[in-house]
Structures are given as C-alpha cells and as structure tokens.
Coordinates of C-alpha atoms and ligand atoms in Angstrom, one line a residue:
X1 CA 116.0 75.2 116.2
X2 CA 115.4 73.3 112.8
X3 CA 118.6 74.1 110.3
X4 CA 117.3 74.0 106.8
X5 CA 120.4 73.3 104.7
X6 CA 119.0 74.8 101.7
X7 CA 118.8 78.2 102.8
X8 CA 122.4 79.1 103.1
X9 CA 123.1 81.4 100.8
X10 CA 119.4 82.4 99.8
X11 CA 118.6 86.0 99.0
X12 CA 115.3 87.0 100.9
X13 CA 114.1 90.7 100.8
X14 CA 112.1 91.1 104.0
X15 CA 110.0 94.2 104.2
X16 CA 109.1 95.8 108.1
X17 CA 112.7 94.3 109.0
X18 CA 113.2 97.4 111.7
X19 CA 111.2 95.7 114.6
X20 CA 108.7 92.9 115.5
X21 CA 108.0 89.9 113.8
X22 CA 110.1 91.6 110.9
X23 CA 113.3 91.7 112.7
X24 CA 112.1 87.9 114.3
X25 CA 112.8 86.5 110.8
X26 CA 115.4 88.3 109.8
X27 CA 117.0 86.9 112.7
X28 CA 115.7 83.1 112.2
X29 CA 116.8 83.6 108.4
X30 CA 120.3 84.6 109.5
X31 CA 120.3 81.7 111.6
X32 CA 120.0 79.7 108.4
X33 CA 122.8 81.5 106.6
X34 CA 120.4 83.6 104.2
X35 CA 121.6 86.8 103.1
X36 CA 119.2 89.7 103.6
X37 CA 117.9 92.3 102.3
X38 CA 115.9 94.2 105.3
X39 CA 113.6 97.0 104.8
X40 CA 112.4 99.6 107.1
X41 CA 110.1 102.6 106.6
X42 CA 110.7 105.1 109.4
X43 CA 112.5 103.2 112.3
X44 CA 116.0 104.1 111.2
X45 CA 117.5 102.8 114.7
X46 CA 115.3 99.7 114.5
X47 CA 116.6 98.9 111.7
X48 CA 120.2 99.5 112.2
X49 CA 119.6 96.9 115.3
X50 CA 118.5 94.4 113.3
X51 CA 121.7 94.4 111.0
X52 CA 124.1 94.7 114.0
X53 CA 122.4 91.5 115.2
X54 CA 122.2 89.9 111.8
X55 CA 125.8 90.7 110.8
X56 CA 127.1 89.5 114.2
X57 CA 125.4 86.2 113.7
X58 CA 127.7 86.4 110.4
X59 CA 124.7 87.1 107.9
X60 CA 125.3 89.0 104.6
X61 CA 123.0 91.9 104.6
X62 CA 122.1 95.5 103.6
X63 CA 119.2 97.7 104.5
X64 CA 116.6 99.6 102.4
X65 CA 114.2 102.4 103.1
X66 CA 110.8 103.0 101.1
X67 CA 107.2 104.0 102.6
X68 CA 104.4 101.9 101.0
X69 CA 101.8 104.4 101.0
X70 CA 104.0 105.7 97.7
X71 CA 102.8 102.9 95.4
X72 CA 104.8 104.7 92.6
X73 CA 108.6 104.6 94.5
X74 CA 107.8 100.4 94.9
X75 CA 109.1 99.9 91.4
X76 CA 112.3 101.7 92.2
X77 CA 112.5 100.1 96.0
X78 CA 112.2 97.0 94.3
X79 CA 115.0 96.8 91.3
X80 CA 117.0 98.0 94.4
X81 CA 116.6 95.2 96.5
X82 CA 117.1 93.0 93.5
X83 CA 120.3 94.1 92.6
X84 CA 122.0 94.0 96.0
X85 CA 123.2 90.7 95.7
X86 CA 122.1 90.2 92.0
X87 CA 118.7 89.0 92.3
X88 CA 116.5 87.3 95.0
X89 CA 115.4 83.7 95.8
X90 CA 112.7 84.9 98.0
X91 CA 110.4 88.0 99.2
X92 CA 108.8 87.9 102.4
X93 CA 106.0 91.0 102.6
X94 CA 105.9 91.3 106.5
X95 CA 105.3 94.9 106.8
X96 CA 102.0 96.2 108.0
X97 CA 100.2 98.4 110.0
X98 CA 97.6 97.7 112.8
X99 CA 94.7 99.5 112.2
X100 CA 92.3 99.9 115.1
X101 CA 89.3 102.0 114.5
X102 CA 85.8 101.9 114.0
X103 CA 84.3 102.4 111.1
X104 CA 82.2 105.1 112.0
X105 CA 85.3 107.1 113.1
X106 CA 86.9 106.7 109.7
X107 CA 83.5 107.9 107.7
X108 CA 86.0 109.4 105.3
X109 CA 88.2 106.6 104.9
X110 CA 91.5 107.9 105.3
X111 CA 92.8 105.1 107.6
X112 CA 90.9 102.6 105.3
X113 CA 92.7 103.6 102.4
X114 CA 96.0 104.0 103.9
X115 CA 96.3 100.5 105.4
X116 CA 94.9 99.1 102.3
X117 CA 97.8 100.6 100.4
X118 CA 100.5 99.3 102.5
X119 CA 99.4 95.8 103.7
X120 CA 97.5 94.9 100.5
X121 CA 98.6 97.3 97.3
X122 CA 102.3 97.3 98.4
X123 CA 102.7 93.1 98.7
X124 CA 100.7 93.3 95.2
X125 CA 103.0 95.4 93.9
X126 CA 106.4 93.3 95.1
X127 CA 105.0 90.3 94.9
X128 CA 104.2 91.0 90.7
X129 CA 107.9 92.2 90.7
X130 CA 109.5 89.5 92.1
X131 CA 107.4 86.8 90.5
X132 CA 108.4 89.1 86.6
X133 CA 111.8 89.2 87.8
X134 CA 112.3 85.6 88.9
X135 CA 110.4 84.2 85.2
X136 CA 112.7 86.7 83.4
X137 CA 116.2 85.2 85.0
X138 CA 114.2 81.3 84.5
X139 CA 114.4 80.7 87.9
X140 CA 112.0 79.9 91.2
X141 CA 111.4 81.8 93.6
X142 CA 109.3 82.2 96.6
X143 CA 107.0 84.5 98.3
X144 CA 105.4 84.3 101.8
X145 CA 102.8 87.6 103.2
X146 CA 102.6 88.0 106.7
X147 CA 98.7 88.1 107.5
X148 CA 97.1 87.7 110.2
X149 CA 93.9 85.4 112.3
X150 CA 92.1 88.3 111.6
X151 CA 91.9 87.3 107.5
X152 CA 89.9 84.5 108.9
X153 CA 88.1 85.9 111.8
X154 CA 87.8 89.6 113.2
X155 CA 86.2 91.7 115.9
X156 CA 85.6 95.3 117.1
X157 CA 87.6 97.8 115.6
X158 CA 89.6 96.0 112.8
X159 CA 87.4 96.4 109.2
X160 CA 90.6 98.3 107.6
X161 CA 93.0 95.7 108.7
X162 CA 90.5 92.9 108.6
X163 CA 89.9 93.8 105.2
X164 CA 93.1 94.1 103.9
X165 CA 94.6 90.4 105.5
X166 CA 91.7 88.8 104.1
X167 CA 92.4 90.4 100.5
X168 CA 96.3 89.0 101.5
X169 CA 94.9 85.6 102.0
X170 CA 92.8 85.8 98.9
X171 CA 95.7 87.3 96.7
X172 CA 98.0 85.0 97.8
X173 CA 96.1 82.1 96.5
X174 CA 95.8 83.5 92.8
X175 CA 99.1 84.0 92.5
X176 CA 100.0 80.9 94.1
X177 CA 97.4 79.1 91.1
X178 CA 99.1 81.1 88.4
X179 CA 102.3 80.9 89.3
X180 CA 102.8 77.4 90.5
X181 CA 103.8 76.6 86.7
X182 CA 107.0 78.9 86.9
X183 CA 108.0 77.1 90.2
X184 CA 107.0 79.8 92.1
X185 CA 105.7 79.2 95.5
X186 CA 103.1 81.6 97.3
X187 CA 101.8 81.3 100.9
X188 CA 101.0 83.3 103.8
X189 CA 101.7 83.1 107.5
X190 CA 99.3 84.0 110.0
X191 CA 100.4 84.9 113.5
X192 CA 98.0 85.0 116.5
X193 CA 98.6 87.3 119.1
X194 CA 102.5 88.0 119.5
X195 CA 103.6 90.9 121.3
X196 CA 106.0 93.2 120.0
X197 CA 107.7 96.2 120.9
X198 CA 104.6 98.3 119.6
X199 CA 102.8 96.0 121.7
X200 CA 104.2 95.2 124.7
X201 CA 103.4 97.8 127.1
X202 CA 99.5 96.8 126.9
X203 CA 99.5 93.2 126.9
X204 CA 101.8 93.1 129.3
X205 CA 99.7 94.4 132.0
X206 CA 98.1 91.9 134.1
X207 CA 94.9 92.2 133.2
X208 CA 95.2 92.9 129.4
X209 CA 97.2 89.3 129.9
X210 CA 94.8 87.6 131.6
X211 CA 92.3 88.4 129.3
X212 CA 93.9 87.2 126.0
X213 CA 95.5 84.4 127.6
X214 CA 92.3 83.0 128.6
X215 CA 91.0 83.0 124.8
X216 CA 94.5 81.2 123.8
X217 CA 94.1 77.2 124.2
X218 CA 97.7 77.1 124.0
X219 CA 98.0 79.6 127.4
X220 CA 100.5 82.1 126.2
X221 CA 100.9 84.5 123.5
X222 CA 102.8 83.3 120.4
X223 CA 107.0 85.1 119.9
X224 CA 108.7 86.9 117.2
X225 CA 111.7 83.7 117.6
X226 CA 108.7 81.5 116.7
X227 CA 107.4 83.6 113.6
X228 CA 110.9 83.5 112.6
X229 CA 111.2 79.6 113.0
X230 CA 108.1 79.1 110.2
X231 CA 109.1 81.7 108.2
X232 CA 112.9 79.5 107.9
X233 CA 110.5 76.1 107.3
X234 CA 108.0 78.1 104.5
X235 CA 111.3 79.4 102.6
X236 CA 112.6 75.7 102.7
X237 CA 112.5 72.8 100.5
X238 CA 110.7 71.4 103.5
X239 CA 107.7 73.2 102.2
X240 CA 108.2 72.3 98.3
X241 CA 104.9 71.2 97.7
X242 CA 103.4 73.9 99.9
X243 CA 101.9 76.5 97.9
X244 CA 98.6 78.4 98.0
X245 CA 98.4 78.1 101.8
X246 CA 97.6 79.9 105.2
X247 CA 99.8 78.9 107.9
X248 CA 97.9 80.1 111.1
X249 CA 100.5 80.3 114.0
X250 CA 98.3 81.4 116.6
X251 CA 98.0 78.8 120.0
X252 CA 94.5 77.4 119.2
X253 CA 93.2 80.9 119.4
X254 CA 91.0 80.6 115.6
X255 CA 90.2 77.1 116.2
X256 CA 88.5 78.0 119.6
X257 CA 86.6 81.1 118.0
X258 CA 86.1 84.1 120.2
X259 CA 88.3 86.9 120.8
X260 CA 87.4 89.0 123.7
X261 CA 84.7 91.7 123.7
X262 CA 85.9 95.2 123.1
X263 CA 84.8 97.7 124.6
X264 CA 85.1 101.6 123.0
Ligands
NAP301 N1 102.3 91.2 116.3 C1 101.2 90.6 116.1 O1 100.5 90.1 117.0 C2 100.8 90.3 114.7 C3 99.8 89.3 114.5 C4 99.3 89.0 113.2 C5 99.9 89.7 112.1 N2 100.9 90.6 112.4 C6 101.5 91.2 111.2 O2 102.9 91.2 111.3 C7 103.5 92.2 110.5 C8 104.6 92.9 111.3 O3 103.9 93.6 112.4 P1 104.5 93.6 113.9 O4 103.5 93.2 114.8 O5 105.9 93.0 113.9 O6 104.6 95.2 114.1 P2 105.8 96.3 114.0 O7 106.9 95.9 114.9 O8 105.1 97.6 114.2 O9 106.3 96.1 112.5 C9 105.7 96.8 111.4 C10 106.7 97.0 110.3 O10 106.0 97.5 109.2 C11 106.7 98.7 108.7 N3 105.8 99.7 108.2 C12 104.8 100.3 108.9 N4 104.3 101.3 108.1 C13 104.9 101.2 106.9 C14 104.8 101.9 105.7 N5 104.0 103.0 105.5 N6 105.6 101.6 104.7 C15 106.5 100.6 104.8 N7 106.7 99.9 105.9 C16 105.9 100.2 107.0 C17 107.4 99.2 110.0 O11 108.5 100.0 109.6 P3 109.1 101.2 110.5 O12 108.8 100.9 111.9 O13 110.5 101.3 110.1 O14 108.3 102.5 110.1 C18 107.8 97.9 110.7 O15 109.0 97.5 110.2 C19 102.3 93.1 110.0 O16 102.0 92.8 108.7 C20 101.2 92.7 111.0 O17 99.9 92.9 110.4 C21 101.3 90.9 113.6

C-alpha cells in the first residue's frame, strides 16, 4: 500500500459510504489518516460497518444520511457535512445507482430521470457547494466522481446510466477548467468491472465469470481495496497537476473494446 503523507488529517466527505467501492475508499482513506465524513442513503447497517471498521483503523469519522433523488435536501446535507469537522479538504461523489433497462421498457422515463438525478444532478449540486465553500474560506480543495467505463463505452441495457457517467465525465472537465484558478482540482475515476456486494452473487457464478473474465485483458475483475488505493493517490499531492481527468481502472477491459453480448 502507498502512504500518502499529505492526507493525514484531510477532511473527505464520501457519498455511497454504506457498501461497495464507497466503503473501499473510506477504508483506503482511513488507511491514510483522513477523517471522514461517510454518507449513506438507505443501508443504515452498511453504513454503521463501515465506521466500526474505519474507527477501529483509528480514523476520525461521522456518518450522514440524505437521498439524492431530493435535489432540494442536498443544500442542507451539504452545510452538514461541512461543519462536522469545520469544513472539507475534499469531496468524493461515489454514490450511484446501476441502472439496467432498456429503453423501450422505460418509454416513460422514470428510471431515466431518477438515475439522472442521483448520479449526475446530485454530484452537480455537491460539487458547486464544495467548490463555493472552499473559494469562500480561500482555500483548495478537491473533488473526484466516481464514473464508470461505461462514460466511454456502453452496451445493452445501460442508456440511463450510460448517459449520466458520460455527463460525469463531461462535467467534471468544466469544472476542472474553471476552477483550476482557485486551486481546485476535479477528476473522475472510472472502475471496470468490480464486484460488490450488490454484485456478487451473479458474477460469481462460473459462467457469468468466465464470460467477463474473458473480455478483461488483465484476467480478473478489478476490487473495492484497489478503488480505494486510487482514490488515496487522486486525493494526494501525488496528483497536483492532475486535474480535468478520467482515471479508467478497469484491467484493459476499454482498451480491448467489447463487452459481452447481452441477451434480454
Ligand atoms: N461496482 C462496479 O463494478 C462499478 C463500476 C463502475 C462504476 N461504479 C460506480 O461506483 C459507485 C458505487 O457503486 P458500487 O458498485 O459500489 O455499488 P453499491 O455498493 O450499490 O453502492 C452504491 C452507493 O450509492 C448509494 N445510493 C444509492 N442510491 C442512492 C440515492 N438515491 N441517494 C443517495 N445515495 C444513494 C448507496 O446507498 P445505500 O445503499 O445506503 O442506499 C450506496 O452507498 C457508483 O457510482 C457506480 O456507478 C461501480
């Protein structure tokens, strides 16, 4: 594990903390000696996990709940999370949901404009905050989205989330432009395939494996511990310069091309 010296102490408000690649970097950031602000929507014991396992690594930390479909509490869930250790060096949006659903079974939209309003509105929304707040107090700051491969390329069944982690990718590159001149840095991460407790079950059955594992240069799916790892390095002065950038974390998967086929 890479120590980054400079984190000790840094206040980092991670949204989705309650499982997943959320509760991976809360866990990496702990590691570093951060202190945390973790956020859950609806996982209450997932959430309380990932502070028993933060606090017993000896990380300072509190939790916070808010559901991003309610773009008007965000406001509110954010002055929160600033004040619990009076203000915040850094705000990683992680939280998301994984749409899967064809277009034509979403005519209305519903699931379109849902998973638009929590993995694209909501990081908007924190992300404006945070960059206000930090300008306000004259300080940096730093802000990483989790995205995703599929922001770059997509198949079957994704236009919602497709959609709204290509937005991320495109977002996070105009803030990055206008906000490089108040020292604050904006980049996203984007994971390949890394299972997770929502996901475990199905891509740990043989055949589900051997499918995806095929597509993956790298042989092997990506892990939450390894999420957490570049999450540590895009906080730290090891990434100064780094701004306006996709990290894709992903095996080779993106650079091969070609997810499998799937089949309704
Ligand atoms: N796992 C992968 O292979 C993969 C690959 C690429 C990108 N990602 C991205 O990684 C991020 C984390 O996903 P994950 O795979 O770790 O899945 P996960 O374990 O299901 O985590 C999702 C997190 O988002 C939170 N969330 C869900 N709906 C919310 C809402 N309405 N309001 C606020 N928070 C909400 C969840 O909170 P509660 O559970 O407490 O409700 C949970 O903490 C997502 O942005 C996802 O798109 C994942």
């Amino acid at each position: 594990m890479a120590t980054y010296q400079d984190l000790k102490g840094k206040r980092v408000f991670i949204t989705g903390a309650s499982s997943g690649i959320g509760a991976g970097m809360a866990k990496a950031l702990a590691e570093q000696g951060a202190k945390l602000v973790l956020h859950y929507c609806k996982n209450s014991l997932g959430i309380k996990n990932t502070l028993k396992i933060v606090k017993t690594i000896g990380a300072d930390a509190t939790i916070l709940q808010g559901d991003f479909r309610d773009y008007a509490s965000l406001g509110e869930l954010f002055n929160q999370a600033w004040l619990e250790f009076n203000g915040l060096d850094a705000l990683v949006n992680n939280a998301g949901v994984v749409t899967k659903s064809t277009a034509l079974r979403d005519i209305e939209g519903l699931a379109f404009s849902e998973t638009l309003a929590v993995n694209l509105q909501a990081p908007y929304r924190l992300s404006t905050l945070f960059a206000k707040a930090c300008i306000d107090a004259g300080q940096p700051g730093v802000v990483i989205n989790n995205s995703s491969i599929h922001g770059q390329q997509t198949c079957e069944w994704f236009s919602a989330y497709a959609a709204s982690k290509a937005g991320l990718d495109a977002m996070m590159k105009v803030m990055a432009v206008e906000w490089g001149k108040h020292g604050i840095r904006v980049n996203n991460l984007a994971p390949g395939v890394v299972p997770v407790e929502r996901t475990f079950d199905i891509l740990n059955q043989p055949k589900m494996e051997q499918k995806w594992v095929k597509t993956i240069p790298m042989g092997r799916y990506g892990s939450v511990e390894e999420m957490g790892q570049a999450t540590a390095f895009m906080l730290s002065e090891a990434s100064a310069w780094m701004t306006g950038s996709t990290l894709t974390i992903d095996g080779g998967l993106i650079a091969r091309g070609g997810y499998p086929i799937r089949e309704d």
